[in-house]
Amino acid sequence: MKKKKAAKKAGAKAKKSSSGKGSGASSDAALRKHLIDLLKGGSAHVHFMDALEQFPPNKRGTFAPGLPHTGWQLLEHSRIAQWDILEFSRNAKHVSPGFPEGYWPKTPGPPSEAEWEKSVQAFQHDLDEMSELVKSPRTDLFAKIPHGDGQTILRQALVLADHNSYHLGQLVDLRRALGAWPHD
């Protein structure tokens, strides 16, 4: 009888361990990896950078019929919002821009090619920074951000991924409507 109980216990222990529930460290690492994958994109949709790559310069400030924003507006809005989420997550002295005016560019098109490139690079840099924050084992994903009102890094990462995904879809739709989506 003791052998049966011991075997049953060992089987349950192995099952628990293989499900990831038995090891807090492996569950934590898996969660961080999933969050980073979600932030970086891919899997169910294109990467944000793919939607920006080879965006025709002459169409970056163009409205498509029935769509409310230009490519420049979507890029800059995404960059600003992502920067704000990142800085709030790691800097107690950060002050968010006024809403909504501080989250959107003033013009439909980029002032120059250099400004477009600067925005693309800043977007990628801040995405990498958020990924590093999530990846760091020193970051407690579940701890309330001390200067917030209940937010956690986990929540901020999910909000950022959701926000970027939403505007990624808008960028793809815009490029399709402008006849500038190379994947069709």
PDB file of C-alpha atoms in Angstrom:
ATOM      1  CA  MET A   1       0.000   0.000   0.000  1.00  0.00           C
ATOM      2  CA  LYS A   2       2.851   2.410   0.850  1.00  0.00           C
ATOM      3  CA  LYS A   3       4.440   1.780  -2.574  1.00  0.00           C
ATOM      4  CA  LYS A   4       1.202   2.705  -4.374  1.00  0.00           C
ATOM      5  CA  LYS A   5       0.868   5.947  -2.391  1.00  0.00           C
ATOM      6  CA  ALA A   6       4.517   6.847  -2.999  1.00  0.00           C
ATOM      7  CA  ALA A   7       4.189   6.156  -6.733  1.00  0.00           C
ATOM      8  CA  LYS A   8       0.992   8.187  -6.914  1.00  0.00           C
ATOM      9  CA  LYS A   9       2.681  11.073  -5.049  1.00  0.00           C
ATOM     10  CA  ALA A  10       5.708  10.949  -7.367  1.00  0.00           C
ATOM     11  CA  GLY A  11       3.441  10.980 -10.432  1.00  0.00           C
ATOM     12  CA  ALA A  12       1.502  13.971  -9.123  1.00  0.00           C
ATOM     13  CA  LYS A  13       4.763  15.771  -8.339  1.00  0.00           C
ATOM     14  CA  ALA A  14       6.115  15.131 -11.849  1.00  0.00           C
ATOM     15  CA  LYS A  15       2.852  16.306 -13.405  1.00  0.00           C
ATOM     16  CA  LYS A  16       2.889  19.483 -11.307  1.00  0.00           C
ATOM     17  CA  SER A  17       6.512  20.178 -12.258  1.00  0.00           C
ATOM     18  CA  SER A  18       5.970  19.620 -15.993  1.00  0.00           C
ATOM     19  CA  SER A  19       2.979  21.983 -16.008  1.00  0.00           C
ATOM     20  CA  GLY A  20       5.193  24.814 -14.801  1.00  0.00           C
ATOM     21  CA  LYS A  21       3.213  25.195 -11.606  1.00  0.00           C
ATOM     22  CA  GLY A  22       5.812  23.463  -9.503  1.00  0.00           C
ATOM     23  CA  SER A  23       8.621  25.895 -10.216  1.00  0.00           C
ATOM     24  CA  GLY A  24       8.143  29.561  -9.449  1.00  0.00           C
ATOM     25  CA  ALA A  25      11.356  30.466 -11.252  1.00  0.00           C
ATOM     26  CA  SER A  26      10.389  28.708 -14.468  1.00  0.00           C
ATOM     27  CA  SER A  27       6.882  30.193 -14.362  1.00  0.00           C
ATOM     28  CA  ASP A  28       8.358  33.659 -13.859  1.00  0.00           C
ATOM     29  CA  ALA A  29      10.785  33.189 -16.758  1.00  0.00           C
ATOM     30  CA  ALA A  30       7.977  31.879 -18.974  1.00  0.00           C
ATOM     31  CA  LEU A  31       5.739  34.831 -18.141  1.00  0.00           C
ATOM     32  CA  ARG A  32       8.552  37.284 -18.920  1.00  0.00           C
ATOM     33  CA  LYS A  33       9.255  35.544 -22.228  1.00  0.00           C
ATOM     34  CA  HIS A  34       5.575  35.624 -23.206  1.00  0.00           C
ATOM     35  CA  LEU A  35       5.353  39.325 -22.334  1.00  0.00           C
ATOM     36  CA  ILE A  36       8.434  40.152 -24.394  1.00  0.00           C
ATOM     37  CA  ASP A  37       7.078  38.137 -27.326  1.00  0.00           C
ATOM     38  CA  LEU A  38       3.798  40.025 -27.023  1.00  0.00           C
ATOM     39  CA  LEU A  39       5.586  43.389 -26.891  1.00  0.00           C
ATOM     40  CA  LYS A  40       7.876  42.618 -29.828  1.00  0.00           C
ATOM     41  CA  GLY A  41       5.078  41.285 -32.025  1.00  0.00           C
ATOM     42  CA  GLY A  42       4.914  38.479 -34.494  1.00  0.00           C
ATOM     43  CA  SER A  43       2.969  35.240 -34.056  1.00  0.00           C
ATOM     44  CA  ALA A  44      -0.585  36.400 -34.803  1.00  0.00           C
ATOM     45  CA  HIS A  45       0.385  39.624 -36.587  1.00  0.00           C
ATOM     46  CA  VAL A  46       3.210  41.471 -38.290  1.00  0.00           C
ATOM     47  CA  HIS A  47       5.854  43.280 -36.289  1.00  0.00           C
ATOM     48  CA  PHE A  48       5.316  46.998 -35.786  1.00  0.00           C
ATOM     49  CA  MET A  49       8.574  47.712 -37.595  1.00  0.00           C
ATOM     50  CA  ASP A  50       7.353  45.713 -40.615  1.00  0.00           C
ATOM     51  CA  ALA A  51       4.385  48.077 -40.903  1.00  0.00           C
ATOM     52  CA  LEU A  52       6.786  51.053 -40.961  1.00  0.00           C
ATOM     53  CA  GLU A  53       9.424  49.544 -43.228  1.00  0.00           C
ATOM     54  CA  GLN A  54       9.408  50.999 -46.716  1.00  0.00           C
ATOM     55  CA  PHE A  55       6.419  53.200 -45.943  1.00  0.00           C
ATOM     56  CA  PRO A  56       6.492  55.446 -49.021  1.00  0.00           C
ATOM     57  CA  PRO A  57       7.723  58.909 -47.974  1.00  0.00           C
ATOM     58  CA  ASN A  58       5.158  60.622 -50.209  1.00  0.00           C
ATOM     59  CA  LYS A  59       2.292  58.804 -48.401  1.00  0.00           C
ATOM     60  CA  ARG A  60       3.365  59.252 -44.767  1.00  0.00           C
ATOM     61  CA  GLY A  61       1.174  62.340 -44.368  1.00  0.00           C
ATOM     62  CA  THR A  62      -1.701  61.143 -46.573  1.00  0.00           C
ATOM     63  CA  PHE A  63      -5.201  60.436 -45.291  1.00  0.00           C
ATOM     64  CA  ALA A  64      -7.014  57.470 -46.837  1.00  0.00           C
ATOM     65  CA  PRO A  65     -10.756  57.707 -47.419  1.00  0.00           C
ATOM     66  CA  GLY A  66     -12.659  56.631 -44.329  1.00  0.00           C
ATOM     67  CA  LEU A  67      -9.588  56.421 -42.087  1.00  0.00           C
ATOM     68  CA  PRO A  68      -8.940  59.070 -39.428  1.00  0.00           C
ATOM     69  CA  HIS A  69      -5.123  59.165 -39.281  1.00  0.00           C
ATOM     70  CA  THR A  70      -2.029  59.360 -41.449  1.00  0.00           C
ATOM     71  CA  GLY A  71       1.011  57.125 -41.117  1.00  0.00           C
ATOM     72  CA  TRP A  72       2.933  59.935 -39.424  1.00  0.00           C
ATOM     73  CA  GLN A  73       0.159  60.510 -36.912  1.00  0.00           C
ATOM     74  CA  LEU A  74      -0.039  56.807 -36.059  1.00  0.00           C
ATOM     75  CA  LEU A  75       3.727  56.435 -35.728  1.00  0.00           C
ATOM     76  CA  GLU A  76       4.137  59.542 -33.580  1.00  0.00           C
ATOM     77  CA  HIS A  77       1.109  58.757 -31.423  1.00  0.00           C
ATOM     78  CA  SER A  78       2.387  55.221 -30.828  1.00  0.00           C
ATOM     79  CA  ARG A  79       5.882  56.497 -30.061  1.00  0.00           C
ATOM     80  CA  ILE A  80       4.650  59.141 -27.608  1.00  0.00           C
ATOM     81  CA  ALA A  81       2.243  56.780 -25.820  1.00  0.00           C
ATOM     82  CA  GLN A  82       4.879  54.053 -25.600  1.00  0.00           C
ATOM     83  CA  TRP A  83       7.454  56.517 -24.233  1.00  0.00           C
ATOM     84  CA  ASP A  84       4.911  57.732 -21.673  1.00  0.00           C
ATOM     85  CA  ILE A  85       4.067  54.193 -20.517  1.00  0.00           C
ATOM     86  CA  LEU A  86       7.760  53.278 -20.272  1.00  0.00           C
ATOM     87  CA  GLU A  87       8.749  56.418 -18.385  1.00  0.00           C
ATOM     88  CA  PHE A  88       5.806  56.164 -15.996  1.00  0.00           C
ATOM     89  CA  SER A  89       6.847  52.563 -15.322  1.00  0.00           C
ATOM     90  CA  ARG A  90      10.396  53.432 -14.303  1.00  0.00           C
ATOM     91  CA  ASN A  91      10.563  57.112 -13.341  1.00  0.00           C
ATOM     92  CA  ALA A  92       8.684  58.573 -10.386  1.00  0.00           C
ATOM     93  CA  LYS A  93       9.388  62.122 -11.631  1.00  0.00           C
ATOM     94  CA  HIS A  94       7.911  61.527 -15.096  1.00  0.00           C
ATOM     95  CA  VAL A  95       5.120  63.885 -16.133  1.00  0.00           C
ATOM     96  CA  SER A  96       2.774  62.639 -18.822  1.00  0.00           C
ATOM     97  CA  PRO A  97       1.794  64.929 -21.709  1.00  0.00           C
ATOM     98  CA  GLY A  98      -1.632  66.570 -21.658  1.00  0.00           C
ATOM     99  CA  PHE A  99      -4.372  64.323 -22.989  1.00  0.00           C
ATOM    100  CA  PRO A 100      -5.205  64.070 -25.829  1.00  0.00           C
ATOM    101  CA  GLU A 101      -3.280  66.930 -27.438  1.00  0.00           C
ATOM    102  CA  GLY A 102       0.109  65.849 -26.082  1.00  0.00           C
ATOM    103  CA  TYR A 103      -0.197  62.384 -27.589  1.00  0.00           C
ATOM    104  CA  TRP A 104      -0.653  63.368 -31.232  1.00  0.00           C
ATOM    105  CA  PRO A 105       1.605  65.268 -33.639  1.00  0.00           C
ATOM    106  CA  LYS A 106       0.522  68.736 -34.724  1.00  0.00           C
ATOM    107  CA  THR A 107       0.822  68.004 -38.458  1.00  0.00           C
ATOM    108  CA  PRO A 108      -0.500  65.185 -40.656  1.00  0.00           C
ATOM    109  CA  GLY A 109       2.939  64.585 -42.162  1.00  0.00           C
ATOM    110  CA  PRO A 110       6.468  64.420 -40.778  1.00  0.00           C
ATOM    111  CA  PRO A 111       8.401  67.687 -41.005  1.00  0.00           C
ATOM    112  CA  SER A 112      11.233  65.811 -42.736  1.00  0.00           C
ATOM    113  CA  GLU A 113      12.621  62.391 -43.592  1.00  0.00           C
ATOM    114  CA  ALA A 114      15.001  62.823 -40.632  1.00  0.00           C
ATOM    115  CA  GLU A 115      12.050  63.337 -38.234  1.00  0.00           C
ATOM    116  CA  TRP A 116      10.367  60.174 -39.524  1.00  0.00           C
ATOM    117  CA  GLU A 117      13.576  58.192 -39.011  1.00  0.00           C
ATOM    118  CA  LYS A 118      14.125  59.735 -35.572  1.00  0.00           C
ATOM    119  CA  SER A 119      10.596  58.710 -34.545  1.00  0.00           C
ATOM    120  CA  VAL A 120      11.056  55.155 -35.874  1.00  0.00           C
ATOM    121  CA  GLN A 121      14.353  54.789 -33.991  1.00  0.00           C
ATOM    122  CA  ALA A 122      12.889  56.226 -30.779  1.00  0.00           C
ATOM    123  CA  PHE A 123       9.917  53.855 -31.039  1.00  0.00           C
ATOM    124  CA  GLN A 124      12.246  50.857 -31.402  1.00  0.00           C
ATOM    125  CA  HIS A 125      14.544  52.082 -28.616  1.00  0.00           C
ATOM    126  CA  ASP A 126      11.695  52.515 -26.129  1.00  0.00           C
ATOM    127  CA  LEU A 127      10.220  49.135 -27.076  1.00  0.00           C
ATOM    128  CA  ASP A 128      13.617  47.567 -26.381  1.00  0.00           C
ATOM    129  CA  GLU A 129      13.812  49.436 -23.062  1.00  0.00           C
ATOM    130  CA  MET A 130      10.381  48.169 -21.978  1.00  0.00           C
ATOM    131  CA  SER A 131      11.404  44.652 -22.978  1.00  0.00           C
ATOM    132  CA  GLU A 132      14.562  44.957 -20.879  1.00  0.00           C
ATOM    133  CA  LEU A 133      12.506  46.191 -17.917  1.00  0.00           C
ATOM    134  CA  VAL A 134      10.203  43.172 -18.241  1.00  0.00           C
ATOM    135  CA  LYS A 135      13.110  40.770 -18.801  1.00  0.00           C
ATOM    136  CA  SER A 136      15.047  41.861 -15.713  1.00  0.00           C
ATOM    137  CA  PRO A 137      14.629  39.461 -12.786  1.00  0.00           C
ATOM    138  CA  ARG A 138      15.049  42.526 -10.529  1.00  0.00           C
ATOM    139  CA  THR A 139      11.704  43.814 -11.826  1.00  0.00           C
ATOM    140  CA  ASP A 140       8.785  42.556  -9.764  1.00  0.00           C
ATOM    141  CA  LEU A 141       6.062  42.325 -12.379  1.00  0.00           C
ATOM    142  CA  PHE A 142       3.323  42.174  -9.732  1.00  0.00           C
ATOM    143  CA  ALA A 143       4.446  44.913  -7.337  1.00  0.00           C
ATOM    144  CA  LYS A 144       2.451  48.120  -7.415  1.00  0.00           C
ATOM    145  CA  ILE A 145       4.419  50.976  -8.932  1.00  0.00           C
ATOM    146  CA  PRO A 146       5.081  53.231  -5.906  1.00  0.00           C
ATOM    147  CA  HIS A 147       4.202  56.482  -7.676  1.00  0.00           C
ATOM    148  CA  GLY A 148       1.118  55.041  -9.377  1.00  0.00           C
ATOM    149  CA  ASP A 149      -2.382  54.297  -8.213  1.00  0.00           C
ATOM    150  CA  GLY A 150      -2.364  50.523  -8.429  1.00  0.00           C
ATOM    151  CA  GLN A 151      -0.519  49.898 -11.716  1.00  0.00           C
ATOM    152  CA  THR A 152       2.100  47.153 -11.974  1.00  0.00           C
ATOM    153  CA  ILE A 153       4.812  46.578 -14.562  1.00  0.00           C
ATOM    154  CA  LEU A 154       2.787  43.580 -15.765  1.00  0.00           C
ATOM    155  CA  ARG A 155      -0.224  45.806 -16.354  1.00  0.00           C
ATOM    156  CA  GLN A 156       1.886  48.481 -18.069  1.00  0.00           C
ATOM    157  CA  ALA A 157       3.470  45.905 -20.401  1.00  0.00           C
ATOM    158  CA  LEU A 158       0.038  44.528 -21.308  1.00  0.00           C
ATOM    159  CA  VAL A 159      -1.397  48.016 -21.890  1.00  0.00           C
ATOM    160  CA  LEU A 160       1.581  48.859 -24.102  1.00  0.00           C
ATOM    161  CA  ALA A 161       1.278  45.647 -26.128  1.00  0.00           C
ATOM    162  CA  ASP A 162      -2.459  46.207 -26.543  1.00  0.00           C
ATOM    163  CA  HIS A 163      -2.039  49.852 -27.565  1.00  0.00           C
ATOM    164  CA  ASN A 164       0.721  49.081 -30.058  1.00  0.00           C
ATOM    165  CA  SER A 165      -1.258  46.194 -31.525  1.00  0.00           C
ATOM    166  CA  TYR A 166      -4.314  48.396 -32.040  1.00  0.00           C
ATOM    167  CA  HIS A 167      -2.347  51.047 -33.917  1.00  0.00           C
ATOM    168  CA  LEU A 168      -0.379  48.403 -35.826  1.00  0.00           C
ATOM    169  CA  GLY A 169      -3.689  47.248 -37.273  1.00  0.00           C
ATOM    170  CA  GLN A 170      -4.518  50.822 -38.214  1.00  0.00           C
ATOM    171  CA  LEU A 171      -1.129  51.217 -39.935  1.00  0.00           C
ATOM    172  CA  VAL A 172      -1.657  48.062 -41.977  1.00  0.00           C
ATOM    173  CA  ASP A 173      -5.187  49.133 -42.950  1.00  0.00           C
ATOM    174  CA  LEU A 174      -3.910  52.586 -43.893  1.00  0.00           C
ATOM    175  CA  ARG A 175      -1.128  51.187 -46.056  1.00  0.00           C
ATOM    176  CA  ARG A 176      -3.595  48.840 -47.765  1.00  0.00           C
ATOM    177  CA  ALA A 177      -6.011  51.709 -48.418  1.00  0.00           C
ATOM    178  CA  LEU A 178      -3.148  53.769 -49.854  1.00  0.00           C
ATOM    179  CA  GLY A 179      -2.036  50.859 -52.069  1.00  0.00           C
ATOM    180  CA  ALA A 180       1.278  50.795 -50.208  1.00  0.00           C
ATOM    181  CA  TRP A 181       1.149  47.467 -48.374  1.00  0.00           C
ATOM    182  CA  PRO A 182       3.743  45.163 -49.932  1.00  0.00           C
ATOM    183  CA  HIS A 183       2.256  41.963 -48.479  1.00  0.00           C
ATOM    184  CA  ASP A 184      -0.932  41.970 -50.577  1.00  0.00           C
TER     185      ASP A 184
END
